[in-house]
Short mmCIF file of C-alpha atoms in Angstrom, two decimals:
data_model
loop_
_atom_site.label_atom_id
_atom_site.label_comp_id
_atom_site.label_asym_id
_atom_site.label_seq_id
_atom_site.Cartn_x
_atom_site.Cartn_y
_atom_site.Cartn_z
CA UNK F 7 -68.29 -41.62 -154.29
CA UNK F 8 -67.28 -39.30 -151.51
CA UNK F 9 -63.75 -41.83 -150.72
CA UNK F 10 -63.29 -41.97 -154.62
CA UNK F 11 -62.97 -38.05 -154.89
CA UNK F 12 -60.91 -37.93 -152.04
CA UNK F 13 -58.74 -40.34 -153.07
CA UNK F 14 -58.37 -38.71 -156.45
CA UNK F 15 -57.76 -35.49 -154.46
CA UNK F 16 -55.05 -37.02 -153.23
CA UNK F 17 -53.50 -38.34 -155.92
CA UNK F 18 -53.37 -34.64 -157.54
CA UNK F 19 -51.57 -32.70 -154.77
CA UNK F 20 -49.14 -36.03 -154.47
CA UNK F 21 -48.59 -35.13 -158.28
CA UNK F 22 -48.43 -31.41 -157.99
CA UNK F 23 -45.79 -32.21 -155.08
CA UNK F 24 -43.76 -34.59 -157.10
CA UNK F 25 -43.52 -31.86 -159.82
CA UNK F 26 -42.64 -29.14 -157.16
CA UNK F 27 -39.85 -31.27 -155.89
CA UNK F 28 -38.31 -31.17 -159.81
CA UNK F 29 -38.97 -27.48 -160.29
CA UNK F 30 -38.68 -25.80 -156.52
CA UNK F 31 -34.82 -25.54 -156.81
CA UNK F 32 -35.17 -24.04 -160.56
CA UNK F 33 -35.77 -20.10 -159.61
CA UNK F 34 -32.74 -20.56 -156.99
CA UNK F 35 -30.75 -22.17 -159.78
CA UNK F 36 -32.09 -19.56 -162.53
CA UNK F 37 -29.57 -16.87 -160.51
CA UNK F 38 -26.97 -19.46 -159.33
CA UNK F 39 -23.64 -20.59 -160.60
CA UNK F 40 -25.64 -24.26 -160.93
CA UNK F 41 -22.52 -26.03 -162.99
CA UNK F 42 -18.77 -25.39 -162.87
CA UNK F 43 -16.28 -28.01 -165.02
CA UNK F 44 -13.10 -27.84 -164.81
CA UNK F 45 -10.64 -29.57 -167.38
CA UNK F 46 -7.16 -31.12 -165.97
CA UNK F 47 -4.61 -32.67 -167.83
CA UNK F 48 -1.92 -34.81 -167.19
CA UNK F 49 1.40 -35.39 -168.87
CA UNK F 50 3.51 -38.24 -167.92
CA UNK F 51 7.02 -38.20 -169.68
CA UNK F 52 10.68 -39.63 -168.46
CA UNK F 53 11.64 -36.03 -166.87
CA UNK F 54 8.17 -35.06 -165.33
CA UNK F 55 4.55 -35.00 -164.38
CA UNK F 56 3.14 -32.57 -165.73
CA UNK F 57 -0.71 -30.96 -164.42
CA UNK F 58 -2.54 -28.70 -166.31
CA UNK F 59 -6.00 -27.22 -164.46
CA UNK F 60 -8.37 -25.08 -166.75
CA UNK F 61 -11.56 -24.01 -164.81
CA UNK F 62 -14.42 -21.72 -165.86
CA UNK F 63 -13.74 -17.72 -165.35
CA UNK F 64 -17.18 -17.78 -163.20
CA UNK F 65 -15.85 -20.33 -161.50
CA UNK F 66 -12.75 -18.51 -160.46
CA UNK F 67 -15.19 -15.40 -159.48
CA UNK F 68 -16.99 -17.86 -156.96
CA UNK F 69 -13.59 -19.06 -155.53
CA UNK F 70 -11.32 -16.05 -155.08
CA UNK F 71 -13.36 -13.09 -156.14
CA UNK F 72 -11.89 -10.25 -158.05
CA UNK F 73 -14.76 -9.26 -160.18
CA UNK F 74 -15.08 -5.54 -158.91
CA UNK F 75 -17.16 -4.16 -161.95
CA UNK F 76 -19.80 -6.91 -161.31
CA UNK F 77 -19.94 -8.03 -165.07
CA UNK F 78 -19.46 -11.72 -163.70
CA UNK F 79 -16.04 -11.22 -165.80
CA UNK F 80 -12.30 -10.70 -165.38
CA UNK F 81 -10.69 -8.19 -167.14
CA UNK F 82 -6.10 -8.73 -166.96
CA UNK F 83 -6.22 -6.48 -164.20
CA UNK F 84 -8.52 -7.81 -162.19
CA UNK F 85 -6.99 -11.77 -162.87
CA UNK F 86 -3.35 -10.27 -161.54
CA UNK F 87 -5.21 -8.90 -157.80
CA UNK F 88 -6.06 -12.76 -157.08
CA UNK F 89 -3.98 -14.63 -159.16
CA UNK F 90 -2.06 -15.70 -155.87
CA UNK F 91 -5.23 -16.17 -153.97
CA UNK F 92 -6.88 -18.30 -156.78
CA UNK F 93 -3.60 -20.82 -156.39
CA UNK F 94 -3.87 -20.78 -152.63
CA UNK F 95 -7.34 -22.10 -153.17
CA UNK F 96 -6.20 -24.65 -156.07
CA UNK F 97 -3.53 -26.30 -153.85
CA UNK F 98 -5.27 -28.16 -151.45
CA UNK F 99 -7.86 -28.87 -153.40
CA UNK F 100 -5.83 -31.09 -155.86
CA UNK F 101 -3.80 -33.99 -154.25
CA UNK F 102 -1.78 -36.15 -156.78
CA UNK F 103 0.12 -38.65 -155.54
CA UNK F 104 3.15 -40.72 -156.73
CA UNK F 105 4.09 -44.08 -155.30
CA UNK F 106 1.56 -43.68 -152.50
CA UNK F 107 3.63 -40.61 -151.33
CA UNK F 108 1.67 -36.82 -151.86
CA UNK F 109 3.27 -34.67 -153.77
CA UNK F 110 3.26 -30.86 -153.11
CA UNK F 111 2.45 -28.54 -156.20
CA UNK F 112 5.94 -26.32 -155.42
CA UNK F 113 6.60 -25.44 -158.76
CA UNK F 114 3.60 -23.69 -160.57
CA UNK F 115 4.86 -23.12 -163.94
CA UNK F 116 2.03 -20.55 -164.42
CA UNK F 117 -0.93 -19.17 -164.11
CA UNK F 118 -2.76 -17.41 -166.81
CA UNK F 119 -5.97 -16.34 -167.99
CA UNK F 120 -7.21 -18.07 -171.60
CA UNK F 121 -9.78 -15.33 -173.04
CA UNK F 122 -11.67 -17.28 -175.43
CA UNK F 123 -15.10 -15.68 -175.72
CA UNK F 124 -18.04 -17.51 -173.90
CA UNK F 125 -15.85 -19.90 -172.69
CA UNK F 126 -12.87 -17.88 -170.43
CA UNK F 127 -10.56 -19.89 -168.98
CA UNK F 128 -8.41 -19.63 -166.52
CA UNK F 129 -5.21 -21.94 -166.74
CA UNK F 130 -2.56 -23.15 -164.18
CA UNK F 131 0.12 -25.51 -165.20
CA UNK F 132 2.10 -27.45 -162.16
CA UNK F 133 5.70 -29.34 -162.35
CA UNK F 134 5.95 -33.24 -160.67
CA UNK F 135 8.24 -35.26 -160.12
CA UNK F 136 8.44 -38.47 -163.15
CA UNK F 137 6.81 -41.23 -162.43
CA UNK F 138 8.85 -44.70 -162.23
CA UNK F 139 8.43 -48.48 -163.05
CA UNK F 140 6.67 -50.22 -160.45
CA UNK F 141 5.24 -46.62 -159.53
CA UNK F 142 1.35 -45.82 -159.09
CA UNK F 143 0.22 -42.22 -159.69
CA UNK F 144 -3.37 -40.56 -158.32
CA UNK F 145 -5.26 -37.35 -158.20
CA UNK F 146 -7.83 -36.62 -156.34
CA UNK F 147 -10.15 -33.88 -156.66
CA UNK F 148 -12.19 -32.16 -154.20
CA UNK F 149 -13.06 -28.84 -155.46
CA UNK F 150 -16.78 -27.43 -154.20
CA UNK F 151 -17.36 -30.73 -152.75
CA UNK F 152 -18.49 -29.32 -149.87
CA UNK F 153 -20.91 -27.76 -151.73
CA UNK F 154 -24.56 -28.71 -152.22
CA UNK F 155 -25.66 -25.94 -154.86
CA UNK F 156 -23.15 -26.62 -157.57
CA UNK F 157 -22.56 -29.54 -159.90
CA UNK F 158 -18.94 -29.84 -160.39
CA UNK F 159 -17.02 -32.20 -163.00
CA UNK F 160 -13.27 -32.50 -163.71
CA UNK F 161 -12.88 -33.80 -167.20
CA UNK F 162 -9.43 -35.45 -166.85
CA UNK F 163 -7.35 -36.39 -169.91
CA UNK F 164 -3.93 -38.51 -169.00
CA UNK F 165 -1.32 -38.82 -172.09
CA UNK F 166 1.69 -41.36 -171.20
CA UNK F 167 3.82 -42.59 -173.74
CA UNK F 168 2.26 -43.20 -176.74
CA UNK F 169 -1.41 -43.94 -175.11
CA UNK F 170 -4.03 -41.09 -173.57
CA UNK F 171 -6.86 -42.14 -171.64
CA UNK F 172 -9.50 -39.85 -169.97
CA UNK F 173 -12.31 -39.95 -166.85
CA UNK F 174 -14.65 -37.71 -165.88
CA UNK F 175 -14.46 -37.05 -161.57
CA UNK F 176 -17.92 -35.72 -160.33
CA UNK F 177 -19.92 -37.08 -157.70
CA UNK F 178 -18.59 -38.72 -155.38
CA UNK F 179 -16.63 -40.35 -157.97
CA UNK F 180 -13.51 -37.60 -157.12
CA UNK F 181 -10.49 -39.85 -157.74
CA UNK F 182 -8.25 -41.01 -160.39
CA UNK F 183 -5.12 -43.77 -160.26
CA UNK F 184 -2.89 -45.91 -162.77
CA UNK F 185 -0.58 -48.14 -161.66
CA UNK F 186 2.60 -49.30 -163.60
CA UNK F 187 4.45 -52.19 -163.87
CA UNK F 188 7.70 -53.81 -164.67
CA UNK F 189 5.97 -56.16 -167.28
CA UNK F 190 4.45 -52.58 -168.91
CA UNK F 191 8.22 -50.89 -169.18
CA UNK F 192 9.25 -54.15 -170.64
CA UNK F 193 6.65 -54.19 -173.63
CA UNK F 194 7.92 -50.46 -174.56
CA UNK F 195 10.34 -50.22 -177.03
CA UNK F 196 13.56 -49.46 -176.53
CA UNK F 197 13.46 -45.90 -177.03
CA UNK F 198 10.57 -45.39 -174.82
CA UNK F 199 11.65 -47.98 -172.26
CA UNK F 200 12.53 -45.34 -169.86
CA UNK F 201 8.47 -43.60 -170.47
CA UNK F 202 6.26 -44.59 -167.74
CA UNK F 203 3.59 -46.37 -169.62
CA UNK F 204 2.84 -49.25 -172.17
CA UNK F 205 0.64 -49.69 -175.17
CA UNK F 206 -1.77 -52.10 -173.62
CA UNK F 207 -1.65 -49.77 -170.22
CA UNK F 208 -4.79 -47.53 -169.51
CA UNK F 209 -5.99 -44.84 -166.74
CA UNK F 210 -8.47 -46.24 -164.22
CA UNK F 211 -10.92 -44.18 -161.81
CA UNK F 212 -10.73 -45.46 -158.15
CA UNK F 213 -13.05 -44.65 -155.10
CA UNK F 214 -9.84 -43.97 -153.27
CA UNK F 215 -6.72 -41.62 -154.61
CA UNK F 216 -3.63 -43.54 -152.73
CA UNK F 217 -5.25 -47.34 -153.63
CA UNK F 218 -3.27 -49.87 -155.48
CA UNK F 219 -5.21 -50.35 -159.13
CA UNK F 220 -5.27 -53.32 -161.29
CA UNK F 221 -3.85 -52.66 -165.07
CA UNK F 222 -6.29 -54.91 -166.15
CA UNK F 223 -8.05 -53.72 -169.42
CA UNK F 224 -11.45 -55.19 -168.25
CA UNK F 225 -11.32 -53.23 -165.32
CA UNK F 226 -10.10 -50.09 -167.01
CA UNK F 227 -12.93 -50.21 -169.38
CA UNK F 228 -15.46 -50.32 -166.91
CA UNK F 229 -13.87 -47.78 -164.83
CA UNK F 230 -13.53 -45.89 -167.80
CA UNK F 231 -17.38 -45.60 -169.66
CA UNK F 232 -18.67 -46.10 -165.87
CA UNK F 233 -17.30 -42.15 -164.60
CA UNK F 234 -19.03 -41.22 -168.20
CA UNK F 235 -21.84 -42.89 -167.44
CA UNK F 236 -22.37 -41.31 -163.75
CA UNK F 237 -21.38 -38.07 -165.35
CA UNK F 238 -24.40 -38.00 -167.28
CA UNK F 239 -26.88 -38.65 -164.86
CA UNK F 240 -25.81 -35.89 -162.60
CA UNK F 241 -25.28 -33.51 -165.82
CA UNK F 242 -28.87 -34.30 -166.55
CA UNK F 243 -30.24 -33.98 -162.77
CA UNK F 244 -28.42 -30.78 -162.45
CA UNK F 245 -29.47 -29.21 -165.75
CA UNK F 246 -32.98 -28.30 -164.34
CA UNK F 247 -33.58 -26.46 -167.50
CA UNK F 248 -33.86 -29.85 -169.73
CA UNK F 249 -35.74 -31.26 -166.73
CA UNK F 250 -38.43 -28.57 -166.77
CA UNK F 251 -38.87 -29.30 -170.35
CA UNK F 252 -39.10 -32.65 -169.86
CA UNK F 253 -41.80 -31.63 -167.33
CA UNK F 254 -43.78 -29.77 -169.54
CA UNK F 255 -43.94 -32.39 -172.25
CA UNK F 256 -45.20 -34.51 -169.93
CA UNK F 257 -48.34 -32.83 -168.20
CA UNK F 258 -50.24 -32.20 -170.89
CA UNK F 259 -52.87 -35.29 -172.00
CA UNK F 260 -51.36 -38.04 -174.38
CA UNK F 261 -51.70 -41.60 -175.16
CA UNK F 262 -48.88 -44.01 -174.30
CA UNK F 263 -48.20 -44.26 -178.40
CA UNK F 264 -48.23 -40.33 -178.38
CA UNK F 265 -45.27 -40.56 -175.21
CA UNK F 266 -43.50 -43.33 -176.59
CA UNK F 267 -43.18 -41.59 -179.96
CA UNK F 268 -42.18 -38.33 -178.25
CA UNK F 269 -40.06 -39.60 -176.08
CA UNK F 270 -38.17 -41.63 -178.97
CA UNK F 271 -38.19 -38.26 -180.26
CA UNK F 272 -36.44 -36.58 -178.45
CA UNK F 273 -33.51 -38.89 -177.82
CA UNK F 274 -33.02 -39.40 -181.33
CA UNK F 275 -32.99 -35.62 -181.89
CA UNK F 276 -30.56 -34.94 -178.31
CA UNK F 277 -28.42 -37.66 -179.56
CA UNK F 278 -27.83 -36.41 -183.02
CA UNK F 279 -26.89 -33.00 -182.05
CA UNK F 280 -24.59 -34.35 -178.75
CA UNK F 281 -22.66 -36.14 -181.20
CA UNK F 282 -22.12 -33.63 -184.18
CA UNK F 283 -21.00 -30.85 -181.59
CA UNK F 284 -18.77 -33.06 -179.47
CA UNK F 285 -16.99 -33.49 -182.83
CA UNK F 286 -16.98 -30.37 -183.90
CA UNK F 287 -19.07 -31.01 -187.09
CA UNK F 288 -21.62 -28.17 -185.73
CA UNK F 289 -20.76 -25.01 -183.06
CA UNK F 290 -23.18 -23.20 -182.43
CA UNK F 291 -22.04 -20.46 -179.49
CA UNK F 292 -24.08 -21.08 -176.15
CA UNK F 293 -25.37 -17.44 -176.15
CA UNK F 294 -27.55 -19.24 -178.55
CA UNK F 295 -28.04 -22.15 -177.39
CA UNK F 296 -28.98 -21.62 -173.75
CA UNK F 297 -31.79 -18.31 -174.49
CA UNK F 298 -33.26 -21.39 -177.20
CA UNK F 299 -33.58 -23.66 -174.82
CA UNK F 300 -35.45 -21.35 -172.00
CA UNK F 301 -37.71 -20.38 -175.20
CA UNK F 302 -38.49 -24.26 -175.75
CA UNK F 303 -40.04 -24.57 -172.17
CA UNK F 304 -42.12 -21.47 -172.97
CA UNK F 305 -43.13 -22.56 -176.31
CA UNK F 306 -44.59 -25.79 -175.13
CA UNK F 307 -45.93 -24.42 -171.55
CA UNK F 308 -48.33 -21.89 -173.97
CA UNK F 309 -49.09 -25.14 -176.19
CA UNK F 310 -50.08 -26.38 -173.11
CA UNK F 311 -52.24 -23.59 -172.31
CA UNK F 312 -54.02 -22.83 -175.37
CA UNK F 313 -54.55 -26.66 -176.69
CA UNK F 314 -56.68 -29.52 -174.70
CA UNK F 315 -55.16 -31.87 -177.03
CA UNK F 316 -51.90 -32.04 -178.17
CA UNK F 317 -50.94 -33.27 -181.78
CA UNK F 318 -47.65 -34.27 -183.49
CA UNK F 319 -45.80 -33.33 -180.55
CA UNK F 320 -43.23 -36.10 -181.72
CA UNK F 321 -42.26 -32.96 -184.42
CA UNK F 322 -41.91 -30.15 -181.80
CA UNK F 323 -40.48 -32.27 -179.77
CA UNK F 324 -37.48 -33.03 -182.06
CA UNK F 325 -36.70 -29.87 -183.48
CA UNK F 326 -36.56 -28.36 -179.61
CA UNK F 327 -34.57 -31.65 -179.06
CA UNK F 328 -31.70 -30.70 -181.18
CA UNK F 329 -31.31 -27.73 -179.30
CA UNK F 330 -31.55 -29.94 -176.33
CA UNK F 331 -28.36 -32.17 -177.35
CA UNK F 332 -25.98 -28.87 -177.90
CA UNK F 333 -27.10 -27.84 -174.68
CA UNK F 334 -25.92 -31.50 -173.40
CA UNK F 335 -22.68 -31.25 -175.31
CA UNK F 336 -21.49 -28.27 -173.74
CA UNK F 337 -19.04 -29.71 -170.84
CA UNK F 338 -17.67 -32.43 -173.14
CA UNK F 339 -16.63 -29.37 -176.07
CA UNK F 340 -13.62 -28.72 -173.91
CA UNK F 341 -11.89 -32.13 -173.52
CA UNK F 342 -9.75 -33.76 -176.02
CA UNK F 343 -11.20 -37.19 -176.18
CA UNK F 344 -8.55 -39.11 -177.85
CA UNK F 345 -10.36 -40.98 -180.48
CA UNK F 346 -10.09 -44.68 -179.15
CA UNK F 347 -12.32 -43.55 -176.37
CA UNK F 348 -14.73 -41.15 -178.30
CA UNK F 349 -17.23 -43.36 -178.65
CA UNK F 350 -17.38 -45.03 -175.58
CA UNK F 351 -17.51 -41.86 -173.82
CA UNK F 352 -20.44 -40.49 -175.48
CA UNK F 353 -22.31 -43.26 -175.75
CA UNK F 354 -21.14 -44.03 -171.87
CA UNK F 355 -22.49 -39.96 -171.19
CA UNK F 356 -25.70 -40.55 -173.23
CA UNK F 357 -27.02 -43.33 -171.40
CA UNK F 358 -26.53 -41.80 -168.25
CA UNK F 359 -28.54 -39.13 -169.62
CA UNK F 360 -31.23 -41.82 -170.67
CA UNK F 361 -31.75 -43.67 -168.03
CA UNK F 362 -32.55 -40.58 -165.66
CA UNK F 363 -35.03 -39.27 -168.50
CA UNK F 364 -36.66 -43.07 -168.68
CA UNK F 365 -36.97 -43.66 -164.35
CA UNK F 366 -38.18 -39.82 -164.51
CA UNK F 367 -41.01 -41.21 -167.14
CA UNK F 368 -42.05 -44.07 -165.85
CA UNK F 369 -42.97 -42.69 -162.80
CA UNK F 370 -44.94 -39.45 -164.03
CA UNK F 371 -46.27 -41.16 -166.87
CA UNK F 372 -49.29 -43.82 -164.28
CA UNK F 373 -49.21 -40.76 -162.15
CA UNK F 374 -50.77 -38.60 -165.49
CA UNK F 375 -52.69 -41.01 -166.48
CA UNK F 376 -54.63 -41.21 -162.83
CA UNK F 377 -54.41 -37.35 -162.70
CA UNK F 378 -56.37 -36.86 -165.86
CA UNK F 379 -59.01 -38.78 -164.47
CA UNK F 380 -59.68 -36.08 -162.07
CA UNK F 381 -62.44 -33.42 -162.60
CA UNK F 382 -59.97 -30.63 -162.36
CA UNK F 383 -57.24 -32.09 -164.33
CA UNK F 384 -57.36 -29.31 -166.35
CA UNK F 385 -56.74 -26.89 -164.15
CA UNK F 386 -53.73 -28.56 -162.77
CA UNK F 387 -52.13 -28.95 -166.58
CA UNK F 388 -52.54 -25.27 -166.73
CA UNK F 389 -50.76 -24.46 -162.85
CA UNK F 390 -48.23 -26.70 -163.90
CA UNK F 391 -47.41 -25.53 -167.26
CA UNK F 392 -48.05 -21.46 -166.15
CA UNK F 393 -45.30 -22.52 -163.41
CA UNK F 394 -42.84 -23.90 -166.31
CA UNK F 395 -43.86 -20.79 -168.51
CA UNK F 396 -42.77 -18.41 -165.59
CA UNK F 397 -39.61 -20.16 -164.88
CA UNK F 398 -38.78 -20.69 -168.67
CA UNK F 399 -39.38 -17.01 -169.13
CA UNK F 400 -37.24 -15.58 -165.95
CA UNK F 401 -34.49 -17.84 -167.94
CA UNK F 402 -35.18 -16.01 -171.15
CA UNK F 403 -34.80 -12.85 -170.17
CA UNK F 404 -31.68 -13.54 -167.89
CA UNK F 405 -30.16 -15.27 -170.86
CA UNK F 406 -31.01 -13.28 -173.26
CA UNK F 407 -29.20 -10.04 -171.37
CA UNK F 408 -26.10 -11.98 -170.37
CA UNK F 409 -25.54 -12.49 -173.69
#
């Protein structure tokens, strides 16, 4: 009896640890600048190459400062006393190559700052030489990859000729490169023979900026949905927010038809709403969106509390998942996906976002089960879920003022 109790002793702090290693970094990331995207576009035409970087205005705070009121904003003034400095910091950090040879950003067309409500940009367009037959072009990205506290994504969107293609650079997935061909110029018609690129041509991600690339369209496509894919795992482990929810579903007592129903909940519901605000169908503003989302973890951390058994969770757990999926849809609002890639991308980004919640369920979900088995398993549902109430609440509030 004695080794039993100690064993299940055990098996409750390893729990309680496994939880703390979700939520430890979430009051560091409550105050933090946790995710920065940035959105680049390239223009390929017979004349030029043409890059256009939009980042974040926090992000431009955190890389070249200027914000001297504090109000995590910048005001025209402020933008003009580190314009120069913000481009200094840009340069090196963006290396696009053309025929294997680096080309320096010399000519910066111009730099301004896009005030569009919640979501500030600010904009810097760069001049290239054209790319040629025969040529291959890269860009490689290595903004704040030296550091460990943000979660950075460039959402790149290529338009040659009559084709656009798009990839999504986080990670250690930082690089981008096409590669054209005599045989692609040669399937162009006539007035566009002189474009560099071809109908059945697409953009490719590579693991290194100045490597040769197959045209293939079987690699492309798995290049392609695969930086989509990896995009939405790291969205998801970097948005400790839906994780803490996620959390807090969890913990509390349930059968395996109760999680499997809740679970299916909830990706139905995150799915839906992904969708219909990537296409613009729904828009609601995210200083509505994010304060919801804190109040979901509170909501279900005080059902937590107050109930020993949950019921038709399945139903809370969808309406809060709606709210979920705009959450999730933020960083893709910003990027023209052209339309022959829409749905690869978001079903690419949504599985990514899957198959982290699923590996984070199927280990928690034994780990319950032996947890509840323990004489104080009650206590330790109502730790955990005071923890996510306190977290979910600092959230609130912040949220709630920013706004």
């Amino acid at each position: 009896m004695y080794r039993q109790l100690v064993s299940k002793g055990r098996l409750a702090v390893c729990l309680i640890a496994l939880a703390l290693l979700l939520v430890l970094p979430f009051k560091q990331a409550a105050y933090a600048h946790a995710y920065s995207a940035s959105y680049a576009t390239l223009d390929l035409t017979q004349s030029q190459t043409r890059l256009t970087f939009a980042i974040d205005e926090l992000s431009v705070i955190e890389l070249a400062g200027g914000d001297t009121d504090n109000n995590k904003m910048l005001d025209q003034a402020e933008f003009e006393g580190i314009r120069d400095k913000f481009a200094d910091v840009i340069k090196p950090q963006l290396t696009l190559k053309i025929g294997g040879q680096i080309q320096a950003m010399q000519q910066i067309q111009s730099i301004v700052l896009d005030r569009e409500g919640d979501a500030s940009k600010v904009l810097l367009t760069a001049i290239y030489p054209p790319v040629l037959a025969s040529q291959n072009i890269s860009l490689k990205d290595t903004l704040y990859q030296n550091d460990t506290k943000t979660n950075y994504v460039n959402l790149l969107t290529i338009h040659y000729g009559t084709q656009s293609s798009t990839a999504a650079l986080s990670a250690e997935n930082r690089s981008w490169a096409m590669q054209l061909t005599d045989a692609d110029f040669a399937k162009l018609p006539p007035d566009l023979q002189s474009m560099p690129a071809a109908a059945s041509q697409k953009a490719s991600s590579a693991t290194d900026a100045g490597k040769s690339v197959d045209s293939k369209v079987e690699t492309d496509a798995i290049s392609g949905w695969y930086s989509f894919f990896m995009l939405g795992i790291h969205h998801i482990l970097g948005g400790y927010d839906h994780l803490l929810f996620l959390f807090s579903l969890l913990i509390a007592r349930q059968t395996y038809k109760q999680y499997a129903t809740m679970i299916t909940a909830f990706t139905i519901a995150h799915s839906l709403t992904l969708t219909l605000t990537v296409l613009n169908i729904i828009a609601v503003p995210p200083s509505i969106v994010e304060p919801l989302i804190a109040l979901s973890i509170c909501y279900v951390a005080i059902d937590n509390m107050v109930r020993k058994s949950v019921s038709y969770r399945w139903l809370l757990t969808f309406l809060f998942g709606l709210i979920h999926g705009m959450g999730f849809a933020d960083i893709l609002k910003g990027m023209n996906i052209p339309k022959t890639e829409l749905a690869t991308d978001l079903i690419s980004f949504n599985l990514g976002i899957e198959t982290v919640q699923l590996i984070i369920v199927a280990i928690f979900i034994p780990l319950l089960y032996m947890m509840h088995r323990v004489k104080y398993a009650r206590k330790i549902v109502i730790s955990g879920s005071a923890l996510a109430l306190l977290l979910g609440g600092i959230w609130l509030v912040e949220r709630v003022f920013e706004t």
